[in-house]
Short mmCIF file of C-alpha atoms and ligand atoms in Angstrom, two decimals:
data_model
loop_
_atom_site.label_atom_id
_atom_site.label_comp_id
_atom_site.label_asym_id
_atom_site.label_seq_id
_atom_site.Cartn_x
_atom_site.Cartn_y
_atom_site.Cartn_z
CA MET A 1 3.14 -25.43 -0.59
CA ASP A 2 6.64 -24.92 0.12
CA THR A 3 7.62 -21.02 -0.40
CA GLU A 4 10.94 -20.60 -1.80
CA ILE A 5 13.03 -17.20 -0.54
CA VAL A 6 15.68 -15.49 -2.04
CA ARG A 7 17.33 -12.57 -1.20
CA ILE A 8 18.19 -9.70 -4.02
CA ARG A 9 20.87 -7.11 -2.49
CA GLN A 10 19.43 -3.29 -2.83
CA ASP A 11 21.08 -0.27 -4.09
CA GLU A 12 23.41 -2.25 -6.75
CA GLU A 13 23.44 -0.99 -10.69
CA SER A 14 23.38 -4.58 -12.06
CA PHE A 15 22.14 -8.24 -10.77
CA SER A 16 24.38 -10.61 -10.23
CA GLY A 17 24.04 -13.74 -12.19
CA GLU A 18 22.59 -15.80 -9.06
CA GLU A 19 19.95 -12.93 -9.05
CA ASP A 20 19.15 -12.47 -11.99
CA ALA A 21 18.15 -16.31 -12.31
CA ALA A 22 16.46 -16.47 -9.41
CA LEU A 23 14.38 -13.38 -11.13
CA ARG A 24 13.71 -15.22 -14.48
CA ARG A 25 12.51 -18.49 -12.58
CA ALA A 26 10.49 -16.21 -10.73
CA GLY A 27 8.81 -15.06 -14.16
CA GLU A 28 8.73 -18.08 -15.10
CA ILE A 29 5.98 -19.61 -11.70
CA ILE A 30 4.12 -15.96 -13.13
CA ARG A 31 3.72 -17.06 -16.90
CA GLN A 32 2.60 -20.76 -15.54
CA GLY A 33 -0.26 -19.29 -13.88
CA GLY A 34 1.60 -19.10 -9.68
CA LEU A 35 2.10 -16.16 -7.35
CA VAL A 36 5.46 -14.58 -6.45
CA ALA A 37 5.60 -11.75 -3.52
CA PHE A 38 8.12 -9.14 -5.21
CA PRO A 39 8.95 -5.54 -3.76
CA THR A 40 8.37 -2.08 -5.14
CA GLU A 41 8.87 1.19 -4.09
CA THR A 42 5.68 1.88 -2.27
CA VAL A 43 4.94 -1.38 -0.31
CA TYR A 44 6.11 -5.52 -1.23
CA GLY A 45 3.26 -6.75 -3.74
CA LEU A 46 1.91 -10.20 -4.02
CA GLY A 47 2.10 -10.92 -8.23
CA GLY A 48 0.84 -13.04 -10.72
CA ASP A 49 -0.23 -12.88 -14.12
CA GLY A 50 -2.44 -9.90 -14.85
CA LEU A 51 -3.82 -11.58 -18.17
CA ASN A 52 -4.37 -15.09 -16.52
CA ARG A 53 -8.29 -15.23 -15.04
CA GLU A 54 -6.71 -18.36 -12.82
CA SER A 55 -3.80 -16.18 -11.50
CA SER A 56 -6.63 -13.47 -10.11
CA ARG A 57 -8.20 -16.15 -8.74
CA LYS A 58 -5.36 -17.44 -6.95
CA ILE A 59 -4.43 -13.73 -5.55
CA TYR A 60 -7.72 -13.49 -3.81
CA ALA A 61 -7.64 -16.65 -2.80
CA ALA A 62 -3.86 -16.71 -0.58
CA LYS A 63 -4.68 -13.03 0.80
CA GLY A 64 -8.53 -13.98 1.92
CA ARG A 65 -9.36 -10.72 0.05
CA PRO A 66 -13.33 -10.40 -1.44
CA SER A 67 -12.90 -11.08 -4.69
CA ASP A 68 -14.90 -7.36 -5.91
CA ASN A 69 -11.94 -5.83 -4.36
CA PRO A 70 -9.77 -5.12 -8.00
CA LEU A 71 -5.83 -5.50 -8.38
CA ILE A 72 -3.20 -3.67 -9.81
CA VAL A 73 -1.39 -4.43 -12.81
CA HIS A 74 2.12 -3.33 -12.89
CA ILE A 75 4.24 -3.05 -16.59
CA CYS A 76 7.36 -1.90 -17.51
CA ARG A 77 7.11 -0.21 -19.91
CA SER A 78 4.93 2.58 -21.33
CA GLU A 79 4.05 1.55 -24.38
CA ASP A 80 2.53 -1.94 -23.25
CA LEU A 81 -0.38 0.27 -21.33
CA GLU A 82 -2.40 0.49 -25.25
CA SER A 83 -3.32 -2.81 -25.00
CA ILE A 84 -4.76 -3.40 -22.12
CA VAL A 85 -6.53 -0.28 -21.52
CA SER A 86 -9.50 0.72 -24.69
CA GLU A 87 -8.09 4.73 -24.31
CA VAL A 88 -6.02 6.63 -22.99
CA PRO A 89 -7.01 9.85 -22.50
CA GLU A 90 -4.62 13.30 -22.88
CA ALA A 91 -4.39 14.06 -19.51
CA ALA A 92 -3.21 10.48 -18.51
CA ARG A 93 -0.04 10.45 -21.07
CA LYS A 94 0.68 13.82 -18.86
CA ALA A 95 0.53 12.19 -15.66
CA ALA A 96 1.92 9.33 -16.97
CA GLN A 97 5.01 11.35 -18.90
CA ALA A 98 5.54 13.33 -15.21
CA PHE A 99 5.02 10.40 -12.99
CA TRP A 100 6.45 7.43 -14.96
CA PRO A 101 7.66 5.16 -13.49
CA GLY A 102 6.83 5.59 -9.61
CA PRO A 103 4.45 5.61 -7.26
CA LEU A 104 0.91 6.49 -9.39
CA THR A 105 -1.61 4.18 -10.66
CA MET A 106 -4.03 5.11 -12.75
CA ILE A 107 -7.48 4.07 -13.39
CA PHE A 108 -8.72 3.58 -17.43
CA ARG A 109 -11.17 1.52 -19.55
CA LYS A 110 -10.11 -1.71 -19.56
CA SER A 111 -9.87 -3.71 -23.10
CA ASP A 112 -10.96 -7.26 -23.86
CA LYS A 113 -7.34 -8.25 -22.75
CA VAL A 114 -8.33 -7.86 -19.34
CA PRO A 115 -9.87 -11.14 -17.89
CA TYR A 116 -13.00 -9.27 -15.27
CA GLU A 117 -11.17 -11.81 -12.31
CA THR A 118 -8.27 -8.89 -12.14
CA THR A 119 -10.87 -6.17 -12.31
CA GLY A 120 -13.30 -7.32 -9.58
CA GLY A 121 -15.90 -7.50 -12.46
CA LEU A 122 -15.47 -3.69 -13.41
CA ASP A 123 -14.85 -2.27 -16.64
CA THR A 124 -11.86 -0.52 -15.44
CA VAL A 125 -8.58 -1.57 -15.08
CA ALA A 126 -5.88 0.13 -12.37
CA VAL A 127 -2.49 0.30 -14.00
CA ARG A 128 0.95 1.03 -12.22
CA PHE A 129 4.24 1.37 -13.79
CA PRO A 130 6.99 1.26 -10.57
CA SER A 131 10.26 2.51 -10.76
CA HIS A 132 11.76 -0.66 -8.44
CA ARG A 133 13.86 -2.24 -10.41
CA VAL A 134 13.14 -5.59 -8.56
CA ALA A 135 9.75 -4.97 -9.61
CA GLN A 136 10.67 -3.98 -13.33
CA LYS A 137 13.11 -6.78 -14.24
CA LEU A 138 10.23 -9.25 -12.76
CA ILE A 139 7.54 -8.30 -14.73
CA GLU A 140 9.19 -8.15 -17.96
CA TYR A 141 10.40 -12.03 -17.05
CA SER A 142 6.55 -12.24 -16.32
CA GLY A 143 5.60 -11.33 -19.67
CA GLY A 144 4.88 -7.70 -19.07
CA PHE A 145 1.59 -7.55 -16.99
CA VAL A 146 1.30 -8.27 -13.26
CA ALA A 147 -1.49 -7.89 -10.93
CA ALA A 148 -0.40 -7.51 -7.64
CA PRO A 149 -2.12 -5.91 -4.25
CA SER A 150 -0.25 -5.64 -1.92
CA ALA A 151 1.60 -9.26 0.20
CA ASN A 152 -0.44 -8.88 3.33
CA ARG A 153 -3.01 -11.38 4.46
CA SER A 154 -6.67 -9.13 3.81
CA GLY A 155 -7.33 -6.81 6.14
CA ARG A 156 -3.38 -6.54 7.71
CA PRO A 157 -1.24 -3.56 7.56
CA SER A 158 1.12 -4.05 3.97
CA PRO A 159 4.62 -5.53 4.40
CA THR A 160 7.02 -3.25 3.97
CA VAL A 161 9.61 -5.64 4.26
CA ALA A 162 9.60 -9.90 3.75
CA LYS A 163 9.49 -10.92 7.06
CA TYR A 164 5.71 -10.02 7.30
CA VAL A 165 5.45 -11.34 3.70
CA THR A 166 6.59 -14.65 4.96
CA GLU A 167 4.74 -14.12 8.23
CA ASP A 168 1.20 -14.12 6.07
CA MET A 169 1.86 -15.87 3.09
CA ASP A 170 4.61 -18.84 4.00
CA GLY A 171 2.70 -22.28 2.34
CA ARG A 172 0.48 -19.76 -0.05
CA ILE A 173 2.70 -18.87 -2.51
CA GLU A 174 5.74 -20.28 -4.51
CA MET A 175 8.10 -17.82 -4.07
CA ILE A 176 8.91 -13.92 -2.01
CA ILE A 177 12.07 -12.29 -3.36
CA ASP A 178 13.61 -9.99 -0.91
CA GLY A 179 14.59 -7.12 -1.48
CA GLY A 180 14.94 -5.32 2.11
CA GLU A 181 13.55 -2.35 3.18
CA VAL A 182 10.56 -0.38 0.52
CA GLY A 183 11.76 3.27 0.50
CA ILE A 184 8.09 4.22 0.58
CA GLY A 185 6.43 2.37 2.96
CA LEU A 186 2.50 3.24 1.78
CA GLU A 187 0.87 2.14 -0.98
CA SER A 188 0.68 4.03 -4.72
CA THR A 189 -2.09 6.92 -5.31
CA ILE A 190 -5.50 5.82 -6.84
CA ILE A 191 -6.24 8.88 -9.24
CA ASP A 192 -9.16 7.63 -11.55
CA MET A 193 -8.49 9.04 -15.30
CA THR A 194 -11.89 8.23 -16.80
CA VAL A 195 -13.41 10.80 -14.93
CA MET A 196 -13.22 14.54 -15.67
CA PRO A 197 -11.59 16.12 -13.81
CA PRO A 198 -10.09 13.00 -12.66
CA GLN A 199 -10.29 12.11 -9.59
CA ILE A 200 -8.00 11.00 -6.47
CA LEU A 201 -9.43 7.78 -5.16
CA ARG A 202 -6.62 6.44 -2.74
CA PRO A 203 -3.64 9.38 -1.72
CA GLY A 204 -0.55 8.34 -1.54
CA TYR A 205 2.91 9.35 -2.09
CA VAL A 206 1.62 11.38 -5.06
CA THR A 207 0.01 13.93 -3.62
CA ARG A 208 -3.23 16.50 -4.91
CA GLN A 209 -0.58 19.72 -4.87
CA MET A 210 1.78 17.15 -7.70
CA LEU A 211 -1.70 16.02 -9.50
CA ALA A 212 -2.98 19.60 -10.29
CA GLU A 213 0.54 21.16 -11.28
CA VAL A 214 0.64 18.49 -14.16
CA LEU A 215 -3.26 18.13 -14.83
CA GLY A 216 -4.89 21.58 -13.32
CA GLU A 217 -8.07 20.70 -11.92
CA VAL A 218 -8.33 17.44 -10.08
CA ASP A 219 -10.74 16.27 -7.70
CA THR A 220 -10.74 14.04 -4.32
CA ASP A 221 -13.24 11.29 -4.07
CA VAL A 222 -15.28 12.66 -0.29
CA THR A 223 -14.69 9.19 1.20
CA ILE A 224 -11.01 9.39 1.60
CA MET A 225 -11.06 11.14 5.09
CA SER A 226 -14.15 10.08 5.95
CA SER A 227 -15.72 7.46 8.40
CA ASP A 228 -16.91 4.24 6.71
CA SER A 229 -20.37 4.77 7.27
CA GLY A 230 -21.77 7.20 4.35
CA GLN A 231 -21.04 6.93 1.21
CA ALA A 232 -19.14 4.18 -0.51
CA PRO A 233 -15.52 5.05 -1.90
CA ARG A 234 -15.12 4.37 -5.76
CA ALA A 235 -12.16 3.00 -5.08
CA PRO A 236 -14.07 -0.61 -4.00
CA GLY A 237 -11.18 -1.55 -1.70
CA MET A 238 -11.02 1.45 0.65
CA LYS A 239 -14.53 0.12 1.67
CA TYR A 240 -12.99 -2.75 3.85
CA ARG A 241 -11.63 -2.38 7.45
CA HIS A 242 -7.41 -2.28 6.13
CA TYR A 243 -4.16 -1.65 7.54
CA ALA A 244 -5.16 -2.80 11.14
CA PRO A 245 -3.07 -4.62 14.06
CA LYS A 246 -4.57 -6.88 16.09
CA GLY A 247 -4.99 -4.48 18.75
CA GLU A 248 -7.25 -1.91 19.39
CA LEU A 249 -5.98 1.58 17.93
CA VAL A 250 -7.55 4.60 19.03
CA ILE A 251 -6.36 8.26 17.32
CA VAL A 252 -6.36 11.14 19.66
CA GLU A 253 -6.03 14.70 17.84
CA GLY A 254 -5.43 18.10 19.62
CA ASP A 255 -2.45 20.27 22.06
CA ALA A 256 0.48 17.91 21.71
CA LYS A 257 0.61 18.60 26.18
CA ALA A 258 -3.09 17.59 25.90
CA VAL A 259 -2.88 14.27 23.52
CA ALA A 260 0.19 13.43 25.89
CA ALA A 261 -1.35 13.73 28.98
CA TYR A 262 -4.91 11.63 27.62
CA ILE A 263 -2.92 9.05 26.25
CA ASN A 264 -0.86 8.37 29.14
CA ALA A 265 -4.13 8.28 31.53
CA GLN A 266 -5.44 5.90 28.80
CA ALA A 267 -2.65 3.77 29.00
CA GLN A 268 -1.85 3.56 32.82
CA ALA A 269 -5.88 2.58 33.49
CA ASP A 270 -5.42 0.14 30.15
CA ARG A 271 -2.29 -1.52 31.61
CA ARG A 272 -3.77 -1.80 35.08
CA ALA A 273 -6.66 -3.86 32.83
CA GLY A 274 -4.02 -6.00 32.44
CA ARG A 275 -4.41 -4.78 28.74
CA LYS A 276 -0.31 -4.22 27.15
CA THR A 277 -0.16 -0.53 25.51
CA GLY A 278 1.61 0.84 22.84
CA VAL A 279 1.73 4.40 21.58
CA ILE A 280 2.71 5.63 17.87
CA ALA A 281 4.41 8.98 19.01
CA THR A 282 6.81 11.52 16.96
CA ASP A 283 10.54 12.42 18.13
CA GLU A 284 9.11 15.30 19.43
CA THR A 285 6.67 14.21 22.01
CA LEU A 286 8.41 11.06 22.10
CA GLU A 287 10.06 11.34 25.80
CA GLN A 288 6.28 12.30 27.18
CA TYR A 289 4.94 8.84 26.85
CA ARG A 290 4.54 6.25 29.33
CA ALA A 291 2.96 3.02 28.07
CA ASP A 292 4.97 -0.65 27.67
CA SER A 293 5.65 0.46 23.90
CA VAL A 294 6.42 3.99 22.61
CA LYS A 295 7.60 3.86 19.11
CA GLY A 296 8.72 6.87 17.31
CA VAL A 297 7.97 6.63 13.74
CA GLY A 298 10.21 10.25 12.71
CA THR A 299 10.12 14.16 12.85
CA ARG A 300 6.82 15.94 12.01
CA ALA A 301 9.25 18.09 10.30
CA ASP A 302 9.80 14.67 7.45
CA GLU A 303 6.35 12.85 6.32
CA GLU A 304 8.53 10.69 4.39
CA THR A 305 9.94 8.69 7.22
CA ILE A 306 7.30 9.25 8.80
CA ALA A 307 5.04 7.23 5.79
CA ARG A 308 7.69 4.65 5.54
CA HIS A 309 7.58 3.39 9.42
CA LEU A 310 4.28 3.41 10.10
CA PHE A 311 2.95 0.32 8.66
CA THR A 312 6.04 -1.47 10.38
CA ALA A 313 5.08 0.54 13.54
CA LEU A 314 1.47 -1.38 13.54
CA ARG A 315 3.08 -4.99 12.78
CA GLU A 316 5.66 -4.38 15.39
CA PHE A 317 3.10 -4.01 18.23
CA ASP A 318 1.36 -7.63 17.05
CA ASP A 319 4.68 -8.87 17.18
CA GLU A 320 4.51 -7.65 20.88
CA GLY A 321 1.12 -8.61 21.41
CA VAL A 322 0.03 -4.61 22.16
CA ASP A 323 -3.56 -5.04 23.15
CA SER A 324 -4.47 -0.93 22.93
CA ILE A 325 -2.56 1.07 20.89
CA TYR A 326 -2.83 5.08 21.09
CA SER A 327 -1.55 6.89 17.93
CA GLU A 328 -0.71 11.20 17.14
CA GLY A 329 -3.02 12.28 14.18
CA PHE A 330 -1.50 13.87 11.22
CA GLU A 331 -1.65 16.41 8.58
CA SER A 332 -4.88 16.14 6.22
CA ASP A 333 -2.95 18.07 3.67
CA GLY A 334 0.10 17.04 1.36
CA LEU A 335 1.78 13.46 2.46
CA GLY A 336 0.28 13.76 5.40
CA GLN A 337 -2.94 13.29 3.88
CA ALA A 338 -2.31 9.58 2.56
CA ILE A 339 -0.68 8.65 6.52
CA MET A 340 -3.63 10.15 8.18
CA ASN A 341 -6.04 8.05 5.27
CA ARG A 342 -4.55 4.43 5.99
CA LEU A 343 -4.26 5.68 10.16
CA LEU A 344 -7.86 5.80 10.00
CA LYS A 345 -8.54 2.40 8.12
CA ALA A 346 -6.32 0.88 10.65
CA ALA A 347 -8.01 2.26 13.04
CA GLY A 348 -11.54 1.30 11.96
CA HIS A 349 -12.04 5.90 12.10
CA ARG A 350 -11.84 5.83 16.48
CA VAL A 351 -10.62 9.03 16.76
CA VAL A 352 -10.68 10.81 19.85
CA ARG A 353 -10.45 15.09 19.49
CA LEU A 354 -9.37 17.09 22.47
CA GLN A 355 -10.20 20.67 22.74
P1 LIG B 1 -3.94 -2.44 -2.63
O1 LIG B 1 -3.38 -3.16 -4.31
O2 LIG B 1 -4.18 -3.70 -1.74
O3 LIG B 1 -3.22 -1.36 -2.49
O4 LIG B 1 -5.16 -2.39 -3.45
C1 LIG B 1 -5.30 -1.69 -4.66
C2 LIG B 1 -6.89 -1.08 -4.83
O5 LIG B 1 -6.34 -0.44 -6.40
C3 LIG B 1 -8.11 -1.99 -4.97
O6 LIG B 1 -8.51 -2.27 -2.80
C4 LIG B 1 -9.20 -0.75 -5.06
O7 LIG B 1 -9.35 0.43 -3.95
C5 LIG B 1 -8.37 0.04 -6.10
N1 LIG B 1 -8.66 -0.09 -7.86
C6 LIG B 1 -7.83 -1.45 -8.10
N2 LIG B 1 -8.55 -1.08 -9.83
C7 LIG B 1 -9.00 -0.16 -9.46
C8 LIG B 1 -10.07 0.13 -10.04
N3 LIG B 1 -10.74 -0.54 -11.58
N4 LIG B 1 -11.54 1.64 -9.61
C9 LIG B 1 -11.65 1.65 -8.43
N5 LIG B 1 -10.56 1.51 -7.92
C10 LIG B 1 -9.82 0.26 -8.01
MG1 LIG B 2 -3.89 -3.65 0.33
#
């Protein structure tokens, strides 16, 4: 299949005639059962008609994703929620008021309209109303319900720029909409609204603290930061090895000086063994590392920058053919929890804790 790539300018108030025509074409592709990758404020999504079981099957096939790993249905109007869920709890109305449109996904009991192919066989459906103007327009032109996981091949880091969507999806889908670099760089927060208190299943840009301010008590799935062995996570996707670069990633935690000394020694040994080495560092520590490729993802004072650069750094190590990657650890609270959750998955929970 030939994949058409169209560009849409960022930060413009309105779409040009040409851009609008491309978005209408993209909507038509989705209505006809095809797939289109598109930018959102979190990461790039791989969209199909969420109410068409064939489309959802195609999404799994294009991603190489296990079909018990449910998709998120994206909407572009709050009122459209009612038709795909069987009830909207009061807490969900409040959360929607506070965080939609935006990077929050809520889990509801599904209505009959939503096929089990979209929900990975579950009686619940995950719903998000993104704030990205390209995503909103595409959803509108597609009929209102776009099922979309991240637009990467299963297991790989989620794409934050269209180049990495093309790398994973060229020839597998009808169209890629290139809308430049995404704003957040990590997937949405997922919260289950079918239980009381509501439970966070995947940490993201909307933090536990932000949700608690609106909802009062919120729980967090205990498996979010734990290793893959123990209990099964309640967001099925979280059980899979995820976000992973091709090289072997190890997280090193502890005092900054000790971390740098440890990583430099490891990297030196790796290089002697003929392995290409990489380090994920912060502005504060960048200068201290000796490796083939040292990447600063931002300052510790600004976790939003770190979130935006993390997946890109992992992809760049792949481009460079890095075999061994070491990363500093991050805070386990606030946005740091989302960063650390992705990093732990990408590392397959290989963590070295220095005294
Ligand atoms: P992705 O779009 O790749 O970020 O993945 C979407 C993730 O949302 C899945 O991997 C699941 O972990 C989660 N998810 C989607 N639907 C549900 C649901 N009904 N219940 C629990 N988790 C869900
Ligand atoms: Mg994903």
